[in-house]
Coordinates of C-alpha atoms and ligand atoms in Angstrom, one line a residue:
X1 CA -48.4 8.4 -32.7
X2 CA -49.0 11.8 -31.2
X3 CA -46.5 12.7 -28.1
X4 CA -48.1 14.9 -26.0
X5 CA -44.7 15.9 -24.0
X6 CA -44.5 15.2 -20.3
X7 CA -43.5 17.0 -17.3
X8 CA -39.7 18.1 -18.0
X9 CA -40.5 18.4 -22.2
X10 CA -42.9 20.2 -24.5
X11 CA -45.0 17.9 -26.9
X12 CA -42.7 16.5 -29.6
X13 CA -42.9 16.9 -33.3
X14 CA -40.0 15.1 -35.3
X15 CA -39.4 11.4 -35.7
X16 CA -36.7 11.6 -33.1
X17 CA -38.2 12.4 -30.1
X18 CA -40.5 9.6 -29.5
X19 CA -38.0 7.1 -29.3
X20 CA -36.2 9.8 -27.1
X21 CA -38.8 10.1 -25.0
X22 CA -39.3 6.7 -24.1
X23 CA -35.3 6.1 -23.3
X24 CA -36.1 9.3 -21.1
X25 CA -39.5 7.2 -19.1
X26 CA -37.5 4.4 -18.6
X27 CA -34.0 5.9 -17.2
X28 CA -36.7 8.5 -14.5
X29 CA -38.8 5.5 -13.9
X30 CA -36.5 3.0 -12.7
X31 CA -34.5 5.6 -11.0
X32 CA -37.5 6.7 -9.0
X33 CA -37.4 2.7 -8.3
X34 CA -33.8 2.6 -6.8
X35 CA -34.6 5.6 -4.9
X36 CA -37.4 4.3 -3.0
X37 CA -35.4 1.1 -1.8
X38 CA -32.5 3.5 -1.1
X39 CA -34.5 5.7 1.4
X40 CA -36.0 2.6 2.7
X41 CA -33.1 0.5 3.4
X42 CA -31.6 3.9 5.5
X43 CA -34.7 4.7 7.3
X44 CA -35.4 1.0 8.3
X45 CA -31.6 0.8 9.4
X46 CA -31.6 4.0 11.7
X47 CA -35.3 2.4 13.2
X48 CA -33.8 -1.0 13.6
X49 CA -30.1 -0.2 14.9
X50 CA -30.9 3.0 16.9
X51 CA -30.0 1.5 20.1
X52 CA -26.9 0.8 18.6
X53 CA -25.6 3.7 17.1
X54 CA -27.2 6.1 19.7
X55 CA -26.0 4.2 22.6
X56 CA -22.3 4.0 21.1
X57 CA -22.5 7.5 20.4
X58 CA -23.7 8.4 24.2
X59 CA -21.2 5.9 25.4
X60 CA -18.2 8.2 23.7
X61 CA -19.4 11.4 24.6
X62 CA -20.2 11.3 27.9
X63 CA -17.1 11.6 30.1
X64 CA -17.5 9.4 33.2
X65 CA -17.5 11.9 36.5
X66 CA -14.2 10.1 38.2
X67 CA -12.1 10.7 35.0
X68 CA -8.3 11.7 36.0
X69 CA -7.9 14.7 33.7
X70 CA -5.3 15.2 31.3
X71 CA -4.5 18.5 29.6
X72 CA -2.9 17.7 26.1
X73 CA -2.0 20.4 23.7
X74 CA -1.0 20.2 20.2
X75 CA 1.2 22.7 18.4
X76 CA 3.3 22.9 15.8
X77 CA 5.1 19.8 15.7
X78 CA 4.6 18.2 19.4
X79 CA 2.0 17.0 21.5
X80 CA 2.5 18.1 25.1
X81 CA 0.9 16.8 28.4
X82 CA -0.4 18.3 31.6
X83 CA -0.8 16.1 34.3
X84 CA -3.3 17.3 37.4
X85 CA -0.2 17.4 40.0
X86 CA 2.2 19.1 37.9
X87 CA 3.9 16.7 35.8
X88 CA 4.7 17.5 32.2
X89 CA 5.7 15.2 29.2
X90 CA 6.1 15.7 25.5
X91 CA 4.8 13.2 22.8
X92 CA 4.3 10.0 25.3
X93 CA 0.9 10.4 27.2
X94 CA 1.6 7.5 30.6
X95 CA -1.8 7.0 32.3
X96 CA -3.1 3.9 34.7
X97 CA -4.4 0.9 33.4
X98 CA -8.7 0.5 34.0
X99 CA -9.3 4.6 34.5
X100 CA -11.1 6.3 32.6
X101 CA -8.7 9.2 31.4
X102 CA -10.6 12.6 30.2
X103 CA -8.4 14.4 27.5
X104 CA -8.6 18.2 27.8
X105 CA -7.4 19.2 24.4
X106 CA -6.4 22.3 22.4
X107 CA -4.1 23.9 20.3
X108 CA -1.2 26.8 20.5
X109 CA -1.6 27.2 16.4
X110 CA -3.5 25.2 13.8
X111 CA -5.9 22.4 14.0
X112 CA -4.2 19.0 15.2
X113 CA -5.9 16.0 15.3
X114 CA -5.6 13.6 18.5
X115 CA -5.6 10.1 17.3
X116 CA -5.0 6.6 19.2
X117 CA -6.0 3.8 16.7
X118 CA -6.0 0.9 19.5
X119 CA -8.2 3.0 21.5
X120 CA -10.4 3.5 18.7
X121 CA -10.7 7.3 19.7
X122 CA -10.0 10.7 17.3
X123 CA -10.5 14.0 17.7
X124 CA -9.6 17.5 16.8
X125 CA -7.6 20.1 18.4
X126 CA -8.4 23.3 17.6
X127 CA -7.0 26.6 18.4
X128 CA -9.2 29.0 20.9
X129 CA -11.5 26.3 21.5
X130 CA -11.4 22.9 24.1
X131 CA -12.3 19.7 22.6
X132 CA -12.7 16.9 24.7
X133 CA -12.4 12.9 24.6
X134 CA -11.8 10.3 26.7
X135 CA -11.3 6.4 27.1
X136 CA -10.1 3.4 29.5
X137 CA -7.0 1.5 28.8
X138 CA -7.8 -2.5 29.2
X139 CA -4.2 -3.3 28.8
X140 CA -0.8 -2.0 29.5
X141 CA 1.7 -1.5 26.7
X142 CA 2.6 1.3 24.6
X143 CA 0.1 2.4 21.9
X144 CA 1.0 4.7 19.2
X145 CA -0.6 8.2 18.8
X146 CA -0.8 10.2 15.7
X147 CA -1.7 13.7 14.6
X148 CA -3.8 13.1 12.1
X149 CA -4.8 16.4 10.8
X150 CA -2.5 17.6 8.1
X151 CA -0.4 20.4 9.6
X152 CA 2.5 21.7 7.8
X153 CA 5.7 20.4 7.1
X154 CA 6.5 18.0 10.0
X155 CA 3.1 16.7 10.8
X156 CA 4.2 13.4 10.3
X157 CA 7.0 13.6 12.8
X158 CA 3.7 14.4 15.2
X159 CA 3.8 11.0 17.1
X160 CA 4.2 9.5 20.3
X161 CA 3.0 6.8 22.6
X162 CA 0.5 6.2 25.0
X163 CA 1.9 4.3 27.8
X164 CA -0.5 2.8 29.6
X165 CA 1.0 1.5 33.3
X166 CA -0.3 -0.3 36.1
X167 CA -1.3 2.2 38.9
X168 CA 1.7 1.9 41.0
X169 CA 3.6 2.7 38.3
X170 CA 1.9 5.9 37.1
X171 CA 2.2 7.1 40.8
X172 CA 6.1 6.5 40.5
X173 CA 6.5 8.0 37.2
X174 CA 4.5 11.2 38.3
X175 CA 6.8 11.2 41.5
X176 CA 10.5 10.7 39.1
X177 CA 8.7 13.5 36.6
X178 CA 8.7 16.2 39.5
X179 CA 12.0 15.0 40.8
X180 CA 13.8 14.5 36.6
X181 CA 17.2 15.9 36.0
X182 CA 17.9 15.5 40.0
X183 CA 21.3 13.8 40.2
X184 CA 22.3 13.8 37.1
X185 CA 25.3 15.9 35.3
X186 CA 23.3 18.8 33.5
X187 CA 24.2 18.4 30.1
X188 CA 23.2 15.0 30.1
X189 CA 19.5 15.8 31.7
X190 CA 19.8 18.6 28.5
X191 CA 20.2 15.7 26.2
X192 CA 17.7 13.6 27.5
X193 CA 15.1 16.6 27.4
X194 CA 16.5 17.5 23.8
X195 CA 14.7 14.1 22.7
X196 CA 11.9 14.1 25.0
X197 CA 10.8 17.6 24.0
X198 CA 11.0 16.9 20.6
X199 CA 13.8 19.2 19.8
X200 CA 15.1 16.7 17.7
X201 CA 12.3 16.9 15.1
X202 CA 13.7 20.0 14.0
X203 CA 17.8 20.3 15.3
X204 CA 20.1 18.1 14.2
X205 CA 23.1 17.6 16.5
X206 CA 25.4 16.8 13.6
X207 CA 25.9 19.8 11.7
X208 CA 23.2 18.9 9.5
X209 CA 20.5 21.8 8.8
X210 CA 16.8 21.1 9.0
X211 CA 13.7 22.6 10.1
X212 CA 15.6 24.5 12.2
X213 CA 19.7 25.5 12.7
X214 CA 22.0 22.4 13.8
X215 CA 23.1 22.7 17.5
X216 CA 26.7 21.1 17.2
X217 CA 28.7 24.2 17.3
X218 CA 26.0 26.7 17.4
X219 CA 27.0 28.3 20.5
X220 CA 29.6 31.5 20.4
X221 CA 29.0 31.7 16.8
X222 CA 27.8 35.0 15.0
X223 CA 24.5 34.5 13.6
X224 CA 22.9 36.8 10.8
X225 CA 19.5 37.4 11.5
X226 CA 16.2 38.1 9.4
X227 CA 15.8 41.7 8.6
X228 CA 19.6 42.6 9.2
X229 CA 21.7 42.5 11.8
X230 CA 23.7 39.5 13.7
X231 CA 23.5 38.1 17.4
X232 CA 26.4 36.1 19.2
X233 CA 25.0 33.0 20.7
X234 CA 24.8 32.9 24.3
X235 CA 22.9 32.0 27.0
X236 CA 20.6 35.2 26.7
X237 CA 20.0 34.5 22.5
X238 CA 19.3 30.2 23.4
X239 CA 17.0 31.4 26.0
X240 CA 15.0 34.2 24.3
X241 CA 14.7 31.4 21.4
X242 CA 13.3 28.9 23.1
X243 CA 10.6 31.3 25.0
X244 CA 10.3 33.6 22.1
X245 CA 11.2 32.1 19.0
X246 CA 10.2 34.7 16.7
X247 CA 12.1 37.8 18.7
X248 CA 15.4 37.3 16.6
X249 CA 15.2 34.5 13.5
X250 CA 18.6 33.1 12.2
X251 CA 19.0 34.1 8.2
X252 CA 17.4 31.5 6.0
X253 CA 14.8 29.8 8.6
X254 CA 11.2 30.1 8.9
X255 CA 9.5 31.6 11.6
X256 CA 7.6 28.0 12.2
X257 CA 9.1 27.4 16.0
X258 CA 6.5 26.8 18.3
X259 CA 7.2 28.7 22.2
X260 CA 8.1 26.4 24.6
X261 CA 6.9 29.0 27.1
X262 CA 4.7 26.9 29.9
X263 CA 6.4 23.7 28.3
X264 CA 9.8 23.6 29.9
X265 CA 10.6 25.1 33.1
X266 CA 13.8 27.1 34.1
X267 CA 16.1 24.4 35.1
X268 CA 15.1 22.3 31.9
X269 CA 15.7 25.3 29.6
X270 CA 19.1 25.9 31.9
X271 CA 19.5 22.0 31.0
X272 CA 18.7 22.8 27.3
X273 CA 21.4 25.6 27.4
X274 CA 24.1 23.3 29.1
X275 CA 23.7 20.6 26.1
X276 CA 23.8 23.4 23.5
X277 CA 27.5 24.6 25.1
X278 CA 28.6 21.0 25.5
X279 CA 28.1 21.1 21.6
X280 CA 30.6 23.1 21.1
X281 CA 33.7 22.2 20.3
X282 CA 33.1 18.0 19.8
X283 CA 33.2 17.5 15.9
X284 CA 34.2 19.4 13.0
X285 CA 30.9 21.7 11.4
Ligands
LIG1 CU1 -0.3 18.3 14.0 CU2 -0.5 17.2 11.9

């Protein structure tokens, strides 16, 4: 039998290649088969279900006009939250029960990732650039949040809560916010901001090194620094490392902490300072 070739092969002249040719027919033919119910099954599908999908889609990316506005910024390794009055938190987003909440989002670094798996909502948060979601709480309770964007080393300390609160509630929490650390010894109100800032992620209070130097006796010693040189800590050092962390570096850490300038406000960093000193002498390093 004479094989004339076909489209992807020249005529054939050996005893191989018609049996070769005809494995080839069957394997393009019933391919070209699969494809056409492929493309048919996805074009009927995006026809059938476009209400659906479009709707949905509409439905998430339209922001309804009464939405209380949140600023959330992520950063290497804490989410922080602007409230519209003034009130700040760090890792636990509180908003009202049944209002729709508009999340302003961006980051101080690299790209984050905003994600609330009960609210079914994710998004990135990108440096130089606003992103935007939003959603309405149904229920009250505390719902976790993730960066879900890897980040570097700590990303997966990158959590909090959403605490969704009845109305009332929210207004009281944003009243205690502006009022927090009133009445209250300052080296406690240090502590308390030490774990709500999310210090903690990176300074232990027990000696122990991580991210970041231990507090517990960190304050009078001599430090060495990156690049030469030594600073004593005081007030001056603690505070130009908390606004500008990469100013003067401790020997043997990475430059990785984020500035907490904009995050804390004086009296929190004088709080901040006052735990630090009360540090000092309880415990052997
Ligand atoms: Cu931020 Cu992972």
């Amino acid at each position: 039998m004479k094989d004339n070739g076909n489209l992807f092969l020249p005529p054939g002249h050996s005893t191989i290649a018609p049996g070769t040719d005809a494995l080839f027919d069957f394997i393009y033919y019933t391919s070209i088969v699969f494809f056409a119910i492929v493309v048919f099954v996805i074009v009927y599908s995006v026809w059938r279900f476009r209400p659906w999908g479009f709707k949905g889609y509409l439905r998430l990316f339209i922001i309804p006009k009464d939405a209380l506005e949140i600023k959330v910024t992520g950063q290497r390794w804490f989410w922080s939250f602007d409230y519209p009055d003034g009130a700040t938190s760090v890792n636990d987003l509180v908003v009202p029960v049944g209002k729709p909440v508009k999340l302003l989002m961006s980051s101080k670094d690299v790209i984050h990732s905003f994600f609330v798996p009960s609210f079914r909502i994710k998004m990135d948060v990108l440096p130089n650039r606003y992103t935007m979601t939003w959603f309405e709480a149904t229920d009250t309770g505390a719902y976790d949040l993730f960066c879900t964007e890897y980040c570097g080393a700590k990303h997966s300390s990158m959590i909090g809560k959403v605490r969704v609160v009845g109305e009332r509630e929210y207004a009281q929490w944003l009243e205690s916010s502006s009022k927090a650390g009133e009445g209250m010894p300052v080296e406690d109100y240090g502590a308390k901001l030490y774990a709500q800032k999310a210090c903690i992620t990176c300074h232990s209070v027990d000696g122990k090194a991580s991210t970041g130097p231990t507090f517990l006796g960190l304050f009078g010693e001599q430090v060495k620094l990156e690049g030469g040189g030594t600073a004593t800590v005081d007030e001056n050092y603690l505070r130009e490392s908390i606004l500008s962390p990469q100013a003067r570096i401790a020997l043997g850490y990475q430059p990785v902490m984020p500035t907490f300038q904009g995050v804390l406000k004086d009296k929190q960093i004088d709080a901040l300072i006052a735990y630090i000193k009360s540090l000092k002498e309880s415990g052997s390093k």
